[in-house]
GROMACS .gro file of C-alpha atoms in nm:
model
  413
    1MET     CA    1  -2.896  -1.175   3.304
    2GLN     CA    2  -3.199  -1.312   3.122
    3LYS     CA    3  -3.417  -1.582   3.274
    4GLY     CA    4  -3.511  -1.897   3.086
    5ALA     CA    5  -3.487  -2.274   3.096
    6LEU     CA    6  -3.109  -2.243   3.128
    7ASP     CA    7  -2.949  -2.076   3.430
    8ILE     CA    8  -2.684  -1.884   3.236
    9ARG     CA    9  -2.523  -1.739   3.548
   10LYS     CA   10  -2.469  -2.090   3.686
   11ILE     CA   11  -2.349  -2.223   3.349
   12ARG     CA   12  -2.087  -1.949   3.323
   13GLN     CA   13  -1.936  -2.061   3.653
   14ASP     CA   14  -1.846  -2.392   3.486
   15PHE     CA   15  -1.620  -2.222   3.230
   16PRO     CA   16  -1.294  -2.097   3.387
   17ILE     CA   17  -1.189  -1.898   3.082
   18LEU     CA   18  -1.497  -1.676   3.104
   19LYS     CA   19  -1.353  -1.530   3.425
   20ARG     CA   20  -1.053  -1.405   3.233
   21GLN     CA   21  -0.981  -1.037   3.177
   22VAL     CA   22  -0.820  -0.919   2.853
   23MET     CA   23  -0.685  -0.599   2.701
   24GLY     CA   24  -0.569  -0.444   3.026
   25GLY     CA   25  -0.850  -0.548   3.257
   26LYS     CA   26  -1.162  -0.575   3.040
   27GLN     CA   27  -1.395  -0.867   3.100
   28LEU     CA   28  -1.372  -1.122   2.817
   29VAL     CA   29  -1.682  -1.133   2.595
   30TYR     CA   30  -1.643  -1.443   2.380
   31LEU     CA   31  -1.863  -1.434   2.069
   32ASP     CA   32  -1.666  -1.662   1.835
   33ASN     CA   33  -1.842  -1.989   1.911
   34ALA     CA   34  -1.900  -2.089   1.549
   35ALA     CA   35  -1.520  -2.122   1.523
   36THR     CA   36  -1.478  -2.312   1.849
   37THR     CA   37  -1.650  -2.319   2.187
   38GLN     CA   38  -1.502  -2.281   2.533
   39LYS     CA   39  -1.470  -2.590   2.757
   40PRO     CA   40  -1.640  -2.657   3.091
   41ILE     CA   41  -1.425  -2.767   3.383
   42SER     CA   42  -1.567  -3.121   3.359
   43VAL     CA   43  -1.414  -3.164   3.012
   44ILE     CA   44  -1.080  -3.023   3.123
   45GLU     CA   45  -1.077  -3.251   3.428
   46ALA     CA   46  -1.169  -3.561   3.222
   47ILE     CA   47  -0.863  -3.509   3.002
   48HIS     CA   48  -0.646  -3.439   3.307
   49ASP     CA   49  -0.777  -3.753   3.477
   50TYR     CA   50  -0.686  -3.969   3.176
   51TYR     CA   51  -0.324  -3.853   3.172
   52MET     CA   52  -0.292  -3.860   3.550
   53ASN     CA   53  -0.450  -4.198   3.619
   54TYR     CA   54  -0.496  -4.433   3.324
   55ASN     CA   55  -0.293  -4.310   3.027
   56SER     CA   56  -0.260  -4.609   2.796
   57ASN     CA   57  -0.321  -4.716   2.440
   58ILE     CA   58  -0.653  -4.882   2.356
   59HIS     CA   59  -0.774  -5.204   2.189
   60ARG     CA   60  -0.437  -5.375   2.239
   61ALA     CA   61  -0.300  -5.466   2.581
   62VAL     CA   62  -0.488  -5.656   2.853
   63HIS     CA   63  -0.341  -5.470   3.152
   64GLN     CA   64  -0.571  -5.267   3.374
   65LEU     CA   65  -0.478  -4.923   3.240
   66ALA     CA   66  -0.541  -5.032   2.881
   67GLU     CA   67  -0.874  -5.184   2.970
   68GLU     CA   68  -0.981  -4.870   3.157
   69ALA     CA   69  -0.880  -4.646   2.866
   70THR     CA   70  -1.053  -4.871   2.613
   71ALA     CA   71  -1.372  -4.877   2.816
   72ARG     CA   72  -1.384  -4.498   2.850
   73PHE     CA   73  -1.303  -4.451   2.481
   74GLU     CA   74  -1.581  -4.683   2.370
   75GLU     CA   75  -1.818  -4.528   2.624
   76THR     CA   76  -1.782  -4.203   2.430
   77ARG     CA   77  -1.875  -4.381   2.108
   78SER     CA   78  -2.192  -4.510   2.274
   79LYS     CA   79  -2.280  -4.160   2.398
   80VAL     CA   80  -2.227  -4.011   2.053
   81ALA     CA   81  -2.451  -4.275   1.894
   82LYS     CA   82  -2.723  -4.203   2.148
   83PHE     CA   83  -2.681  -3.825   2.116
   84ILE     CA   84  -2.768  -3.833   1.744
   85ASN     CA   85  -2.987  -4.146   1.768
   86ALA     CA   86  -2.771  -4.369   1.548
   87GLU     CA   87  -2.888  -4.729   1.531
   88SER     CA   88  -2.550  -4.875   1.629
   89THR     CA   89  -2.212  -4.770   1.764
   90ASP     CA   90  -2.069  -4.940   1.453
   91GLU     CA   91  -2.196  -4.640   1.256
   92ILE     CA   92  -1.982  -4.391   1.455
   93ILE     CA   93  -1.627  -4.329   1.330
   94PHE     CA   94  -1.384  -4.103   1.512
   95THR     CA   95  -1.177  -3.875   1.291
   96ARG     CA   96  -0.963  -3.569   1.364
   97ASN     CA   97  -1.236  -3.322   1.269
   98ALA     CA   98  -1.543  -3.274   1.046
   99THR     CA   99  -1.318  -3.186   0.753
  100GLU     CA  100  -1.144  -3.522   0.772
  101ALA     CA  101  -1.484  -3.693   0.806
  102ILE     CA  102  -1.606  -3.540   0.478
  103ASN     CA  103  -1.275  -3.624   0.310
  104LEU     CA  104  -1.314  -3.984   0.429
  105VAL     CA  105  -1.647  -4.008   0.246
  106SER     CA  106  -1.507  -3.841  -0.063
  107TYR     CA  107  -1.210  -4.076  -0.071
  108SER     CA  108  -1.363  -4.407   0.037
  109TRP     CA  109  -1.718  -4.381  -0.098
  110GLY     CA  110  -1.671  -4.122  -0.369
  111ARG     CA  111  -1.386  -4.288  -0.555
  112ALA     CA  112  -1.583  -4.611  -0.578
  113ASN     CA  113  -1.917  -4.459  -0.675
  114ILE     CA  114  -1.859  -4.135  -0.869
  115LYS     CA  115  -1.773  -4.186  -1.235
  116LYS     CA  116  -1.707  -3.969  -1.540
  117ASN     CA  117  -1.992  -3.723  -1.616
  118ASP     CA  118  -2.167  -3.801  -1.285
  119HIS     CA  119  -2.280  -3.496  -1.085
  120VAL     CA  120  -2.214  -3.409  -0.719
  121VAL     CA  121  -2.442  -3.137  -0.579
  122ILE     CA  122  -2.352  -2.894  -0.299
  123SER     CA  123  -2.469  -2.534  -0.236
  124GLU     CA  124  -2.341  -2.177  -0.232
  125ILE     CA  125  -2.351  -2.160   0.149
  126GLU     CA  126  -2.107  -2.443   0.211
  127HIS     CA  127  -1.792  -2.420   0.422
  128HIS     CA  128  -1.470  -2.490   0.231
  129SER     CA  129  -1.455  -2.830   0.401
  130ASN     CA  130  -1.768  -2.927   0.208
  131ILE     CA  131  -1.644  -2.781  -0.121
  132VAL     CA  132  -1.279  -2.868  -0.170
  133PRO     CA  133  -1.307  -3.250  -0.123
  134TRP     CA  134  -1.574  -3.259  -0.396
  135GLN     CA  135  -1.369  -3.034  -0.625
  136ILE     CA  136  -1.080  -3.279  -0.590
  137LEU     CA  137  -1.303  -3.582  -0.649
  138THR     CA  138  -1.495  -3.448  -0.949
  139SER     CA  139  -1.176  -3.319  -1.109
  140GLU     CA  140  -1.009  -3.657  -1.066
  141LYS     CA  141  -1.309  -3.847  -1.200
  142GLY     CA  142  -1.412  -3.616  -1.483
  143ALA     CA  143  -1.738  -3.557  -1.297
  144VAL     CA  144  -1.937  -3.234  -1.252
  145LEU     CA  145  -1.980  -3.024  -0.936
  146ASP     CA  146  -2.311  -2.833  -0.919
  147TYR     CA  147  -2.420  -2.563  -0.674
  148VAL     CA  148  -2.770  -2.499  -0.540
  149GLY     CA  149  -2.804  -2.120  -0.529
  150VAL     CA  150  -2.905  -1.906  -0.232
  151ASP     CA  151  -3.158  -1.621  -0.256
  152ASP     CA  152  -3.109  -1.267  -0.125
  153SER     CA  153  -3.265  -1.364   0.210
  154GLY     CA  154  -3.016  -1.646   0.263
  155TYR     CA  155  -3.244  -1.941   0.182
  156LEU     CA  156  -3.156  -2.223  -0.056
  157LYS     CA  157  -3.334  -2.194  -0.391
  158MET     CA  158  -3.545  -2.508  -0.373
  159PRO     CA  159  -3.655  -2.494  -0.741
  160GLU     CA  160  -3.284  -2.518  -0.833
  161TYR     CA  161  -3.246  -2.804  -0.590
  162ARG     CA  162  -3.533  -2.994  -0.751
  163LYS     CA  163  -3.372  -2.944  -1.092
  164PHE     CA  164  -3.064  -3.129  -0.970
  165LEU     CA  165  -3.275  -3.430  -0.872
  166GLU     CA  166  -3.299  -3.517  -1.238
  167GLY     CA  167  -3.015  -3.638  -1.457
  168LYS     CA  168  -2.691  -3.789  -1.333
  169THR     CA  169  -2.668  -3.662  -0.975
  170ARG     CA  170  -2.502  -3.934  -0.769
  171LEU     CA  171  -2.451  -3.753  -0.436
  172MET     CA  172  -2.573  -3.445  -0.251
  173SER     CA  173  -2.360  -3.293   0.025
  174LEU     CA  174  -2.525  -3.002   0.206
  175THR     CA  175  -2.487  -2.811   0.528
  176HIS     CA  176  -2.757  -2.832   0.793
  177MET     CA  177  -2.672  -2.482   0.918
  178SER     CA  178  -2.466  -2.210   0.751
  179ASN     CA  179  -2.165  -2.091   0.950
  180VAL     CA  180  -2.210  -1.741   0.801
  181LEU     CA  181  -2.580  -1.676   0.746
  182GLY     CA  182  -2.704  -1.909   1.016
  183THR     CA  183  -2.952  -2.048   0.763
  184ILE     CA  184  -3.103  -2.378   0.873
  185THR     CA  185  -3.165  -2.580   0.559
  186PRO     CA  186  -3.485  -2.790   0.524
  187ILE     CA  187  -3.270  -3.096   0.544
  188GLU     CA  188  -3.539  -3.358   0.604
  189LYS     CA  189  -3.732  -3.241   0.298
  190ILE     CA  190  -3.408  -3.229   0.096
  191ILE     CA  191  -3.319  -3.586   0.194
  192LYS     CA  192  -3.669  -3.719   0.130
  193LEU     CA  193  -3.672  -3.579  -0.224
  194ALA     CA  194  -3.318  -3.707  -0.292
  195HIS     CA  195  -3.399  -4.055  -0.168
  196GLU     CA  196  -3.701  -4.073  -0.399
  197LYS     CA  197  -3.439  -4.058  -0.676
  198ARG     CA  198  -3.203  -4.298  -0.491
  199ILE     CA  199  -2.949  -4.019  -0.434
  200PRO     CA  200  -2.755  -4.046  -0.105
  201VAL     CA  201  -2.710  -3.732   0.107
  202LEU     CA  202  -2.419  -3.622   0.326
  203VAL     CA  203  -2.509  -3.364   0.592
  204ASP     CA  204  -2.246  -3.124   0.725
  205GLY     CA  205  -2.368  -3.099   1.083
  206ALA     CA  206  -2.072  -2.901   1.220
  207GLN     CA  207  -2.293  -2.602   1.304
  208SER     CA  208  -2.620  -2.782   1.380
  209VAL     CA  209  -2.539  -3.081   1.603
  210PRO     CA  210  -2.395  -2.853   1.878
  211HIS     CA  211  -2.698  -2.625   1.876
  212MET     CA  212  -3.020  -2.822   1.833
  213PRO     CA  213  -3.162  -3.173   1.873
  214VAL     CA  214  -3.045  -3.384   1.577
  215ASP     CA  215  -3.183  -3.731   1.502
  216VAL     CA  216  -3.004  -3.903   1.213
  217ARG     CA  217  -3.266  -4.176   1.185
  218LYS     CA  218  -3.554  -3.928   1.171
  219MET     CA  219  -3.354  -3.716   0.927
  220ASP     CA  220  -3.263  -4.033   0.732
  221CYS     CA  221  -2.927  -3.893   0.617
  222ASP     CA  222  -2.673  -4.137   0.475
  223PHE     CA  223  -2.366  -3.957   0.611
  224MET     CA  224  -2.320  -3.685   0.872
  225ALA     CA  225  -2.002  -3.507   0.980
  226PHE     CA  226  -1.945  -3.287   1.286
  227SER     CA  227  -1.674  -3.185   1.535
  228ALA     CA  228  -1.636  -3.213   1.912
  229HIS     CA  229  -1.469  -2.876   1.962
  230LYS     CA  230  -1.774  -2.683   1.845
  231MET     CA  231  -1.987  -2.848   2.117
  232LEU     CA  232  -1.781  -2.790   2.436
  233GLY     CA  233  -1.542  -3.076   2.358
  234PRO     CA  234  -1.168  -3.076   2.281
  235THR     CA  235  -1.010  -3.004   1.945
  236GLY     CA  236  -0.880  -3.297   1.741
  237VAL     CA  237  -1.197  -3.508   1.748
  238GLY     CA  238  -1.439  -3.534   1.458
  239ILE     CA  239  -1.730  -3.768   1.407
  240LEU     CA  240  -1.851  -3.936   1.092
  241TYR     CA  241  -2.188  -4.112   1.101
  242VAL     CA  242  -2.259  -4.351   0.814
  243LYS     CA  243  -2.554  -4.585   0.768
  244ARG     CA  244  -2.427  -4.935   0.831
  245GLU     CA  245  -2.533  -5.077   0.494
  246ILE     CA  246  -2.329  -4.809   0.318
  247LEU     CA  247  -2.033  -4.836   0.554
  248GLU     CA  248  -2.004  -5.210   0.493
  249GLY     CA  249  -1.936  -5.145   0.125
  250MET     CA  250  -1.669  -4.878   0.178
  251GLN     CA  251  -1.295  -4.934   0.165
  252PRO     CA  252  -1.057  -4.803   0.438
  253PHE     CA  253  -0.930  -4.446   0.431
  254ILE     CA  254  -0.601  -4.488   0.622
  255GLY     CA  255  -0.397  -4.809   0.643
  256GLY     CA  256  -0.232  -4.940   0.960
  257GLY     CA  257  -0.290  -4.962   1.332
  258ASP     CA  258  -0.636  -5.042   1.458
  259MET     CA  259  -0.790  -5.088   1.115
  260ILE     CA  260  -0.627  -5.429   1.058
  261LYS     CA  261  -0.719  -5.777   1.177
  262GLU     CA  262  -0.444  -5.980   1.003
  263VAL     CA  263  -0.151  -5.865   0.791
  264HIS     CA  264   0.046  -6.104   0.570
  265LYS     CA  265   0.317  -6.032   0.314
  266HIS     CA  266   0.080  -5.957   0.030
  267ASP     CA  267  -0.265  -5.916   0.177
  268THR     CA  268  -0.449  -5.781   0.480
  269ARG     CA  269  -0.778  -5.862   0.651
  270TYR     CA  270  -0.939  -5.544   0.773
  271ASN     CA  271  -1.088  -5.501   1.118
  272ASP     CA  272  -1.460  -5.500   1.192
  273LEU     CA  273  -1.671  -5.184   1.185
  274PRO     CA  274  -1.612  -4.914   1.288
  275TYR     CA  275  -1.240  -4.979   1.357
  276LYS     CA  276  -1.178  -5.050   0.988
  277PHE     CA  277  -1.188  -4.673   0.939
  278GLU     CA  278  -0.979  -4.571   1.240
  279GLY     CA  279  -0.616  -4.626   1.136
  280GLY     CA  280  -0.336  -4.563   1.387
  281THR     CA  281  -0.361  -4.464   1.752
  282PRO     CA  282  -0.659  -4.231   1.789
  283ASN     CA  283  -0.682  -3.912   1.995
  284ILE     CA  284  -0.767  -4.108   2.311
  285ALA     CA  285  -0.756  -3.833   2.573
  286ASP     CA  286  -0.971  -3.593   2.375
  287VAL     CA  287  -1.227  -3.854   2.275
  288ILE     CA  288  -1.264  -3.926   2.648
  289GLY     CA  289  -1.291  -3.553   2.713
  290PHE     CA  290  -1.568  -3.535   2.454
  291SER     CA  291  -1.766  -3.779   2.668
  292ALA     CA  292  -1.784  -3.516   2.942
  293ALA     CA  293  -1.898  -3.255   2.690
  294ILE     CA  294  -2.187  -3.477   2.579
  295ASP     CA  295  -2.281  -3.532   2.942
  296TYR     CA  296  -2.284  -3.156   2.994
  297LEU     CA  297  -2.507  -3.088   2.691
  298ASN     CA  298  -2.740  -3.374   2.785
  299LYS     CA  299  -2.777  -3.225   3.131
  300LEU     CA  300  -2.873  -2.889   2.980
  301GLY     CA  301  -3.105  -3.049   2.726
  302MET     CA  302  -3.067  -2.972   2.356
  303ASP     CA  303  -3.420  -2.831   2.336
  304HIS     CA  304  -3.316  -2.577   2.600
  305VAL     CA  305  -2.992  -2.502   2.415
  306ARG     CA  306  -3.188  -2.427   2.098
  307GLU     CA  307  -3.442  -2.216   2.291
  308HIS     CA  308  -3.167  -2.004   2.447
  309GLU     CA  309  -2.995  -1.948   2.114
  310MET     CA  310  -3.315  -1.842   1.940
  311ASP     CA  311  -3.378  -1.595   2.223
  312ILE     CA  312  -3.030  -1.441   2.225
  313THR     CA  313  -3.005  -1.440   1.844
  314LYS     CA  314  -3.334  -1.249   1.813
  315TYR     CA  315  -3.207  -1.004   2.074
  316ALA     CA  316  -2.875  -0.966   1.893
  317MET     CA  317  -3.037  -0.910   1.553
  318ASP     CA  318  -3.252  -0.635   1.704
  319LYS     CA  319  -2.964  -0.469   1.893
  320ILE     CA  320  -2.701  -0.498   1.620
  321GLY     CA  321  -2.955  -0.412   1.352
  322ALA     CA  322  -3.038  -0.091   1.538
  323VAL     CA  323  -2.680   0.035   1.503
  324LYS     CA  324  -2.675   0.294   1.225
  325GLY     CA  325  -2.502   0.166   0.910
  326VAL     CA  326  -2.521  -0.205   0.994
  327THR     CA  327  -2.616  -0.465   0.731
  328ILE     CA  328  -2.709  -0.810   0.865
  329TYR     CA  329  -2.695  -1.113   0.634
  330GLY     CA  330  -2.919  -1.419   0.638
  331PRO     CA  331  -3.283  -1.499   0.713
  332GLU     CA  332  -3.486  -1.245   0.911
  333GLU     CA  333  -3.689  -1.518   1.082
  334VAL     CA  334  -3.497  -1.640   1.385
  335LYS     CA  335  -3.667  -1.982   1.367
  336ASP     CA  336  -3.487  -2.033   1.035
  337ARG     CA  337  -3.138  -1.959   1.165
  338GLY     CA  338  -2.891  -2.066   1.428
  339GLY     CA  339  -2.696  -1.855   1.676
  340VAL     CA  340  -2.487  -1.673   1.417
  341VAL     CA  341  -2.514  -1.307   1.315
  342SER     CA  342  -2.290  -1.193   1.030
  343PHE     CA  343  -2.286  -0.825   0.948
  344ASN     CA  344  -2.097  -0.530   0.807
  345LEU     CA  345  -2.082  -0.177   0.949
  346GLY     CA  346  -2.069   0.087   0.679
  347ASP     CA  347  -1.747   0.062   0.485
  348ILE     CA  348  -1.534  -0.035   0.786
  349HIS     CA  349  -1.329  -0.339   0.691
  350PRO     CA  350  -1.429  -0.636   0.909
  351HIS     CA  351  -1.068  -0.688   1.020
  352ASP     CA  352  -1.053  -0.327   1.143
  353LEU     CA  353  -1.387  -0.371   1.316
  354ALA     CA  354  -1.276  -0.694   1.486
  355THR     CA  355  -0.964  -0.515   1.608
  356ILE     CA  356  -1.173  -0.237   1.762
  357MET     CA  357  -1.402  -0.498   1.924
  358ASN     CA  358  -1.093  -0.669   2.065
  359ASP     CA  359  -0.989  -0.338   2.220
  360HIS     CA  360  -1.322  -0.356   2.407
  361GLY     CA  361  -1.250  -0.714   2.520
  362ILE     CA  362  -1.498  -0.860   2.270
  363ALA     CA  363  -1.392  -1.159   2.057
  364ILE     CA  364  -1.574  -1.176   1.724
  365ARG     CA  365  -1.468  -1.327   1.391
  366SER     CA  366  -1.391  -1.136   1.073
  367GLY     CA  367  -1.304  -1.250   0.724
  368HIS     CA  368  -1.457  -1.488   0.471
  369HIS     CA  369  -1.524  -1.756   0.736
  370CYS     CA  370  -1.393  -2.030   0.502
  371ALA     CA  371  -1.692  -1.960   0.277
  372GLN     CA  372  -1.549  -1.763  -0.013
  373VAL     CA  373  -1.810  -1.896  -0.259
  374LEU     CA  374  -2.078  -1.740  -0.037
  375MET     CA  375  -1.881  -1.415  -0.006
  376GLU     CA  376  -1.881  -1.393  -0.387
  377ARG     CA  377  -2.258  -1.454  -0.389
  378LEU     CA  378  -2.309  -1.177  -0.131
  379ASP     CA  379  -2.069  -0.954  -0.329
  380VAL     CA  380  -1.861  -0.873  -0.022
  381ALA     CA  381  -1.496  -0.942   0.055
  382ALA     CA  382  -1.566  -1.034   0.416
  383THR     CA  383  -1.806  -0.991   0.709
  384SER     CA  384  -1.791  -0.962   1.084
  385ARG     CA  385  -1.956  -1.245   1.277
  386ALA     CA  386  -2.087  -1.278   1.630
  387SER     CA  387  -2.181  -1.634   1.724
  388PHE     CA  388  -2.342  -1.746   2.049
  389TYR     CA  389  -2.358  -2.049   2.276
  390VAL     CA  390  -2.504  -2.160   2.606
  391TYR     CA  391  -2.299  -1.923   2.823
  392ASN     CA  392  -2.362  -1.599   2.633
  393THR     CA  393  -2.586  -1.330   2.777
  394LYS     CA  394  -2.792  -1.041   2.650
  395GLU     CA  395  -2.564  -0.812   2.852
  396GLU     CA  396  -2.278  -0.926   2.630
  397VAL     CA  397  -2.485  -0.841   2.323
  398ASP     CA  398  -2.543  -0.495   2.471
  399MET     CA  399  -2.167  -0.455   2.512
  400LEU     CA  400  -2.115  -0.554   2.148
  401ALA     CA  401  -2.376  -0.304   2.027
  402SER     CA  402  -2.218  -0.030   2.240
  403ALA     CA  403  -1.873  -0.109   2.099
  404LEU     CA  404  -2.013  -0.100   1.743
  405ASN     CA  405  -2.148   0.247   1.811
  406ASP     CA  406  -1.802   0.350   1.934
  407ALA     CA  407  -1.657   0.221   1.606
  408ARG     CA  408  -1.922   0.408   1.409
  409ARG     CA  409  -1.833   0.732   1.582
  410MET     CA  410  -1.462   0.667   1.533
  411PHE     CA  411  -1.512   0.624   1.157
  412LYS     CA  412  -1.772   0.906   1.145
  413ILE     CA  413  -2.045   0.686   0.997
   0.00000   0.00000   0.00000
């Protein structure tokens, strides 16, 4: 295994599932991390500990179990705020996932601020979660949805972006890292230019926050959405960051439960921030499990995580790119992309290719990756995708390249 700032051999020992054999005794090679990551034993044990020892609802009762659960839940909020350098824990809202976080902004902020003939700007490389909520909003409001184009190398067309700074643009909502091309957008520059025109910016950080240091205050974004399960944490936990001055002017998304302070027959006083936006009993166990995931990533160091991914991505682009008949999509410069390599092999359908990889014990993704607008731009129906994280090795990339050559021979390419 390669040497670097991270001891990959030691890291792999923390993930029980990586010891698993599949397909009749083949060692699992998990390369579908852009969809969801595997969980270290510390995260699994944190969830187990909650249910075994202090299972209780939060923010309500005064008994010991409730106080322990509340303290651990709010401890996670503090860790999240520190992880992305938010100014206050009041700016951190727990949702079910990044999709719900973006929908919360669309519903609570968008319906109050987007009016007829206003424009909302996104891009051609967005995930469906950052397309559909804005389609719903602009259709409802009689507003316009614009797309920043992407060039043949996978970069946003900045001249098009600048064009959208003029006129009636009222919001920009852009990904920080493409889940297909791996493209890292120049988000700080994008936000700076937007703010000069008083246009707020939502950043979809689902693919960036797990893979590189992210500082929301340095970035100066107004909103950011991301998910726990893509960064070693459990499913069912999303995070929405919102600048406090914006959050204070937003109305609740879901009514009931923790978001109320007083309820009378005909009116309600809402709870303080951030609880005003967290209706009903939250996903307590998994939020607490997410705390252990943040601890794990902090111990590794996000600079080291990024360094490892650049190294293995460069290696993968070279190895996969050397397979005869392969087309790789996205920027050639590894510094401009995350740990995602999407490709096609000749005219083999990606679903067929993923099935052959599975026969070798290798888990990759195939399909449109919830980015059909981008598939149309690339003029392909689908791609195959290998995506990497802190426990992946160059030996696993070699196994993928070898399996691709087997597929090539099978299809006589």
